[in-house]
XYZ file of N, CA and C in Angstrom:
426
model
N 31.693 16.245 -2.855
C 30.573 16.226 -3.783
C 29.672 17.424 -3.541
N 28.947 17.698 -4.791
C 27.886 18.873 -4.699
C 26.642 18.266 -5.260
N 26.066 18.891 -4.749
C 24.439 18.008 -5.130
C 24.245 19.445 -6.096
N 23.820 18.976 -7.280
C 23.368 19.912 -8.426
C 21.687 19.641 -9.128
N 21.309 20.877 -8.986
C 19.897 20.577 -9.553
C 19.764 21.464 -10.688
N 19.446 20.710 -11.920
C 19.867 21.040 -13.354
C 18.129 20.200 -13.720
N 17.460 21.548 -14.508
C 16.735 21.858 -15.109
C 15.665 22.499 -15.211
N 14.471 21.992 -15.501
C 13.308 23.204 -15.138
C 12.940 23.544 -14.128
N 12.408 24.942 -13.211
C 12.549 24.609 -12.082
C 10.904 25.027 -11.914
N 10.220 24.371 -10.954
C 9.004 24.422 -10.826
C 8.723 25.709 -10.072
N 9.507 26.184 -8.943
C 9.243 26.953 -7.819
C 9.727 28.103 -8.716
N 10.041 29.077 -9.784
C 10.553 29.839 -10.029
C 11.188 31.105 -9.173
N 9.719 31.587 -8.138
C 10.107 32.576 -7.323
C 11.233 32.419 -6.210
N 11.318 31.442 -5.580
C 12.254 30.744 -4.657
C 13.882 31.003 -6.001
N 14.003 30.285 -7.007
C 15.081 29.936 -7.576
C 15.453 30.981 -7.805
N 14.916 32.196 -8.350
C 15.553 33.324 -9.247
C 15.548 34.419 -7.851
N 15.513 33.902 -6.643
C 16.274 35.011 -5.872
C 17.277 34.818 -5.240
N 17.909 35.736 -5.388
C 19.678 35.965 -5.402
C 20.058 35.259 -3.879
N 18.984 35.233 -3.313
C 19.513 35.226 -1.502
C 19.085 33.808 -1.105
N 18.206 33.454 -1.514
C 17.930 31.767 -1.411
C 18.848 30.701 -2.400
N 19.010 31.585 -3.625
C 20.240 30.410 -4.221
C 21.574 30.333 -3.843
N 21.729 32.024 -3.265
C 23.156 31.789 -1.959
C 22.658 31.073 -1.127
N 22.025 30.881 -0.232
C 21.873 29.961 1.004
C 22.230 28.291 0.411
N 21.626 28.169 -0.940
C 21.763 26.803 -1.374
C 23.180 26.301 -1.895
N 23.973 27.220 -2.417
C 25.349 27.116 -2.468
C 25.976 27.038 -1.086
N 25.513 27.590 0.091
C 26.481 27.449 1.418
C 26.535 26.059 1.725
N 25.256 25.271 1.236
C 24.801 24.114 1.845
C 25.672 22.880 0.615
N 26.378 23.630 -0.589
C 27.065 22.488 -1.578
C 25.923 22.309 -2.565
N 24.997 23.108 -2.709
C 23.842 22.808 -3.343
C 23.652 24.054 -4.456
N 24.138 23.443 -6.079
C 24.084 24.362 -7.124
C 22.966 24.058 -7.818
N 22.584 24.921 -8.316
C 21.359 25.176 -9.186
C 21.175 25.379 -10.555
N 20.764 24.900 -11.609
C 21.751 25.296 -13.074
C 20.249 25.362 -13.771
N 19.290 26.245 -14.312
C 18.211 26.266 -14.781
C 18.561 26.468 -16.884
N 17.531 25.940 -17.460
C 17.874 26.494 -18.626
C 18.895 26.028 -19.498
N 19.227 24.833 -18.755
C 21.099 24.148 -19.252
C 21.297 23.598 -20.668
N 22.082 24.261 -21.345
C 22.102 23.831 -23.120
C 22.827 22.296 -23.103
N 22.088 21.847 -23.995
C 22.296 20.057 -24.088
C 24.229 20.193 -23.690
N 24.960 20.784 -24.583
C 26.281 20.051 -23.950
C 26.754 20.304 -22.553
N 26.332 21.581 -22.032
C 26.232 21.347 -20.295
C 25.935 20.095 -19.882
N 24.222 20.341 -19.933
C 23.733 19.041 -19.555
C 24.260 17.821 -19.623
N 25.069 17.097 -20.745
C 26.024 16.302 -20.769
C 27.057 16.183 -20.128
N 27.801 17.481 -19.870
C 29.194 16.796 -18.841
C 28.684 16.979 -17.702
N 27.554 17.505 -17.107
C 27.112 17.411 -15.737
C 26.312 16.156 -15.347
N 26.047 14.927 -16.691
C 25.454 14.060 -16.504
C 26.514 12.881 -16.804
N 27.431 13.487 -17.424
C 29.204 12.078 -17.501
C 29.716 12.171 -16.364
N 29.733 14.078 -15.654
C 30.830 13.936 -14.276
C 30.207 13.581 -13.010
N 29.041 13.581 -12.634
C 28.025 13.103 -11.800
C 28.121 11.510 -11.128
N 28.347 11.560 -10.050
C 28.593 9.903 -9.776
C 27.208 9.377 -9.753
N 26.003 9.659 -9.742
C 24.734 9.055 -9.432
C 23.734 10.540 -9.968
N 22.620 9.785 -10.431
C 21.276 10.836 -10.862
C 20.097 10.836 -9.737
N 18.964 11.600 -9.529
C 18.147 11.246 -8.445
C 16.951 11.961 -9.446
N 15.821 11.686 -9.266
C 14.498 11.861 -10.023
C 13.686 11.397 -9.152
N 13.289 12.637 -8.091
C 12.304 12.539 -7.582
C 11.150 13.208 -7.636
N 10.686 13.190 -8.774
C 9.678 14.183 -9.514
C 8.526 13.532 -8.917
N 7.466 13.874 -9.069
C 5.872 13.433 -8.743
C 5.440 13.391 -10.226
N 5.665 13.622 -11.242
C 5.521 13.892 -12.552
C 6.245 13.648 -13.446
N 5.706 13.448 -14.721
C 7.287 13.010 -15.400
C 6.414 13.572 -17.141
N 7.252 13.668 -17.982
C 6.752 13.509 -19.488
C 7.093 12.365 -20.066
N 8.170 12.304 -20.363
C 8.655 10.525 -21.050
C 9.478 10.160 -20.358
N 9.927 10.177 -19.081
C 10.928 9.939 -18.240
C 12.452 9.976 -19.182
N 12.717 11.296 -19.860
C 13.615 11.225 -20.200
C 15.199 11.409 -19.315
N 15.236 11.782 -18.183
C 16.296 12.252 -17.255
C 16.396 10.702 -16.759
N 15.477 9.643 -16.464
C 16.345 8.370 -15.846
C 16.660 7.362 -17.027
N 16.347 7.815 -18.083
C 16.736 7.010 -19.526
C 17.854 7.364 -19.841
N 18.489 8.977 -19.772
C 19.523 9.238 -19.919
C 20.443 9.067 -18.823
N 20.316 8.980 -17.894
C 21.416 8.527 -16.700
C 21.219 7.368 -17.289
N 20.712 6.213 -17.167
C 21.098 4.754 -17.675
C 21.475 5.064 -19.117
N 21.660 5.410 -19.947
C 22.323 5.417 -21.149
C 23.493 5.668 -21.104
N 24.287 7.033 -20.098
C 25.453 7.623 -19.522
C 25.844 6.343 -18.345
N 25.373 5.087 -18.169
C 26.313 4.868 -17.444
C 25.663 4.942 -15.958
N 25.060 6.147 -15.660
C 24.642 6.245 -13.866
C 23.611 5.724 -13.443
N 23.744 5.251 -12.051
C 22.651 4.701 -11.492
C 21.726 6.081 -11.636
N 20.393 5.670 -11.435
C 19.135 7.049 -10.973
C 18.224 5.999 -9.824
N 17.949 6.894 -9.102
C 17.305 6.766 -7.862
C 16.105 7.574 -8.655
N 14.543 7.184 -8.533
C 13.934 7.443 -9.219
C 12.741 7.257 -8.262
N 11.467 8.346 -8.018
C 10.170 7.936 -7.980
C 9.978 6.614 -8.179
N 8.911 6.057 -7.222
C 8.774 4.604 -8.124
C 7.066 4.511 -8.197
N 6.608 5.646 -8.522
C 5.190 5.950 -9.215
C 5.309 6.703 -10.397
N 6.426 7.013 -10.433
C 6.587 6.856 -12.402
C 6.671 6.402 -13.086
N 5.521 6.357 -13.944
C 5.827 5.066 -14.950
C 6.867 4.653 -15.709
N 7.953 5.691 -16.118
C 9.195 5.463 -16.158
C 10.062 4.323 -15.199
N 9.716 4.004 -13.940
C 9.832 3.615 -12.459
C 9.740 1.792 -12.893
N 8.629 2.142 -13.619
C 7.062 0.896 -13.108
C 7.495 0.394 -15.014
N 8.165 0.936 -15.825
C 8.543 0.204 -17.237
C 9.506 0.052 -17.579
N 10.580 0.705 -17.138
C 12.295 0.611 -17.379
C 12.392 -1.170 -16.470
N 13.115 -2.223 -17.017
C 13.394 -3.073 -16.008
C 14.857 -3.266 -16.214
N 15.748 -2.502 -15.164
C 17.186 -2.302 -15.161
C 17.067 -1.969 -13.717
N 18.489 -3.243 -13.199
C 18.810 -2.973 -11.666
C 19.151 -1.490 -11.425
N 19.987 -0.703 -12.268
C 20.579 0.787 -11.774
C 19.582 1.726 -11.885
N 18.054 1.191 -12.205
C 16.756 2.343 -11.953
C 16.536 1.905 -10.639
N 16.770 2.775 -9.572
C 16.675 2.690 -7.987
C 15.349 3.220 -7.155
N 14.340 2.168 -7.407
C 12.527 3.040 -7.618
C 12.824 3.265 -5.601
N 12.200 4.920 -4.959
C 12.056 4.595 -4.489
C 10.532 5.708 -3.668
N 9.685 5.160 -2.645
C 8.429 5.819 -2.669
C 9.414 7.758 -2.732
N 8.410 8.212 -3.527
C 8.413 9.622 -3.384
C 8.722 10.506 -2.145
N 7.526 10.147 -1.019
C 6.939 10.551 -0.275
C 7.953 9.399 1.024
N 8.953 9.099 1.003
C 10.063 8.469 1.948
C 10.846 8.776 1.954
N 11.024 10.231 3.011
C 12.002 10.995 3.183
C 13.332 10.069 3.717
N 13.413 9.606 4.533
C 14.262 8.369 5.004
C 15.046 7.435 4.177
N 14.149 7.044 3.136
C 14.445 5.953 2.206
C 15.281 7.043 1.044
N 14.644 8.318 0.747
C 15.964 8.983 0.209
C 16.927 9.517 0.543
N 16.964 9.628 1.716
C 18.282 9.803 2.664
C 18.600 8.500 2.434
N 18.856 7.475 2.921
C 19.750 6.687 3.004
C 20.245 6.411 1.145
N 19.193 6.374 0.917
C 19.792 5.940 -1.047
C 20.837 7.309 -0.855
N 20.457 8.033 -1.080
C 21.683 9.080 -1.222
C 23.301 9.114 -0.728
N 22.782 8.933 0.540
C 23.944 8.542 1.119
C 24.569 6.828 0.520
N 24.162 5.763 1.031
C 24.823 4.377 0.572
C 25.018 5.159 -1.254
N 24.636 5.253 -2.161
C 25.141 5.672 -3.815
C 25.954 7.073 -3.363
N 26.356 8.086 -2.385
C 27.582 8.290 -2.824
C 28.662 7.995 -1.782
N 28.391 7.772 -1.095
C 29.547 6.871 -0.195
C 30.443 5.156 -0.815
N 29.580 4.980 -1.625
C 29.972 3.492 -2.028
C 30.595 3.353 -3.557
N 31.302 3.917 -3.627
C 32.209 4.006 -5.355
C 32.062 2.462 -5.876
N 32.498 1.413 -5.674
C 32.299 0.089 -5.892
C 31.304 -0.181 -6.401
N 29.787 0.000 -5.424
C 28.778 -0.388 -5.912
C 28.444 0.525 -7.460
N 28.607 1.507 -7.112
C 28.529 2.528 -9.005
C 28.919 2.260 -9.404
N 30.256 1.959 -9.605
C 30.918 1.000 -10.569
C 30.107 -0.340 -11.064
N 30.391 -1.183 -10.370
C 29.343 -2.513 -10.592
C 28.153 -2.360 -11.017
N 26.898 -1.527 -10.620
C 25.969 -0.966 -11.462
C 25.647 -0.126 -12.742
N 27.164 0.799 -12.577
C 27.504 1.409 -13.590
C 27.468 0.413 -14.846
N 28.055 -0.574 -14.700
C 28.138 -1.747 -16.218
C 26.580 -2.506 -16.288
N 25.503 -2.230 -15.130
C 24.289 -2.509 -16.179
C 23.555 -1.823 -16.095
N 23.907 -0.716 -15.757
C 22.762 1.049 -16.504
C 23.003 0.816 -18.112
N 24.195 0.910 -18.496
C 24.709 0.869 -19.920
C 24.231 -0.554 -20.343
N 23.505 -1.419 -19.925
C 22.372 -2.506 -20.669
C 21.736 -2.287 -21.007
N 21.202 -0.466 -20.579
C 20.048 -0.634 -21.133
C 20.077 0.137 -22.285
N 18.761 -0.206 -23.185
C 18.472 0.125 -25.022
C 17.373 0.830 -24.691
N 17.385 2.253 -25.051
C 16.243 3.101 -25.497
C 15.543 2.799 -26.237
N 14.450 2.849 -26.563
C 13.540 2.539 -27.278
C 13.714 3.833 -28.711
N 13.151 3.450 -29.535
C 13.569 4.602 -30.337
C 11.752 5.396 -30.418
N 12.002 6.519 -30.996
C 10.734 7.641 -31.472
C 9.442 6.381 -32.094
N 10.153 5.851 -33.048
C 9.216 5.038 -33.798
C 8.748 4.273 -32.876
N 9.715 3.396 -31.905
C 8.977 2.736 -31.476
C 7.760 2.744 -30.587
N 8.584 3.634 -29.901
C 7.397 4.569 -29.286
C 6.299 5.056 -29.754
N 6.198 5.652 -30.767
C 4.890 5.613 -31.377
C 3.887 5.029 -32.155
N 4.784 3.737 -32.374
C 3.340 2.194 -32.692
C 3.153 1.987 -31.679
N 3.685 2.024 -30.330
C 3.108 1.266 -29.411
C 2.172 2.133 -28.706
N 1.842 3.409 -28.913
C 0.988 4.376 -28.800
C -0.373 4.347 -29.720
N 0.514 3.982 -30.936
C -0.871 4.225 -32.242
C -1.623 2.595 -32.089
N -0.620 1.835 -31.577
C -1.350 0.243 -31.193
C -2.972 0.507 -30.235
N -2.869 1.145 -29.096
C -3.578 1.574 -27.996
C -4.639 2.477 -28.576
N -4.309 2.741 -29.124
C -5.820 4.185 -29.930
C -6.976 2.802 -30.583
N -8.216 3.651 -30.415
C -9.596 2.657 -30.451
C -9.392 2.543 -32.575
């Protein structure tokens, strides 16, 4: 396995130099910035597990789409994405628990079985659609 980090990247100066993203490839660790939706798709079908450990989020769209595809996501669990999705394969866990994401990492890719078995209720879950999302926004306005 390769641990791949696919999308915007916050640190820019770190990412776009040639000699730190070699060091991160020695380590099995690819970097994919900028990724056009059908990339993004087979790197999110061939992927045995997602991880979202953001401090931030916009609509938590990256652990909506791993549960739509099927994959568990190991996820912040101070995102409200975290704290409103209620599906066993959203894997909330503290941010700031280096430990606790080491071991999730390890037990989800060492354990094919359990992805499997979780794998069939990520795909329970139903996105909400645009609309809905936005009565339940325009509900909340004074």
């Amino acid at each position: 396995y390769r641990l791949v980090l696919a999308g915007q990247v916050q640190e820019e100066r770190k990412f776009g130099d040639p000699a730190f993203v070699g060091e991160l490839k020695r380590f099995n660790i690819d970097v994919h910035t900028d990724v056009p939706d059908d990339t993004m798709a087979r790197l999110m079908r061939d992927c045995a597990f997602t991880a979202y450990p953001s401090l931030q989020e916009g609509w938590g769209l990256p652990a909506q789409e791993s549960l739509m595809c099927g994959k568990v996501c190991l996820v912040s669990s101070t995102l409200p994405v975290a704290q409103e999705i209620a599906n066993p394969a959203l894997i909330r866990i503290s941010p700031t628990d280096f430990y606790g994401w080491h071991e999730a990492l390890r037990t989800w890719l060492e354990n094919a079985q359990m992805r499997r078995a979780f794998a069939e209720r990520a795909r329970e879950y139903n996105a909400p659609s645009w609309r809905e999302i936005a009565q339940v926004i325009l509900s909340r306005l004074p």
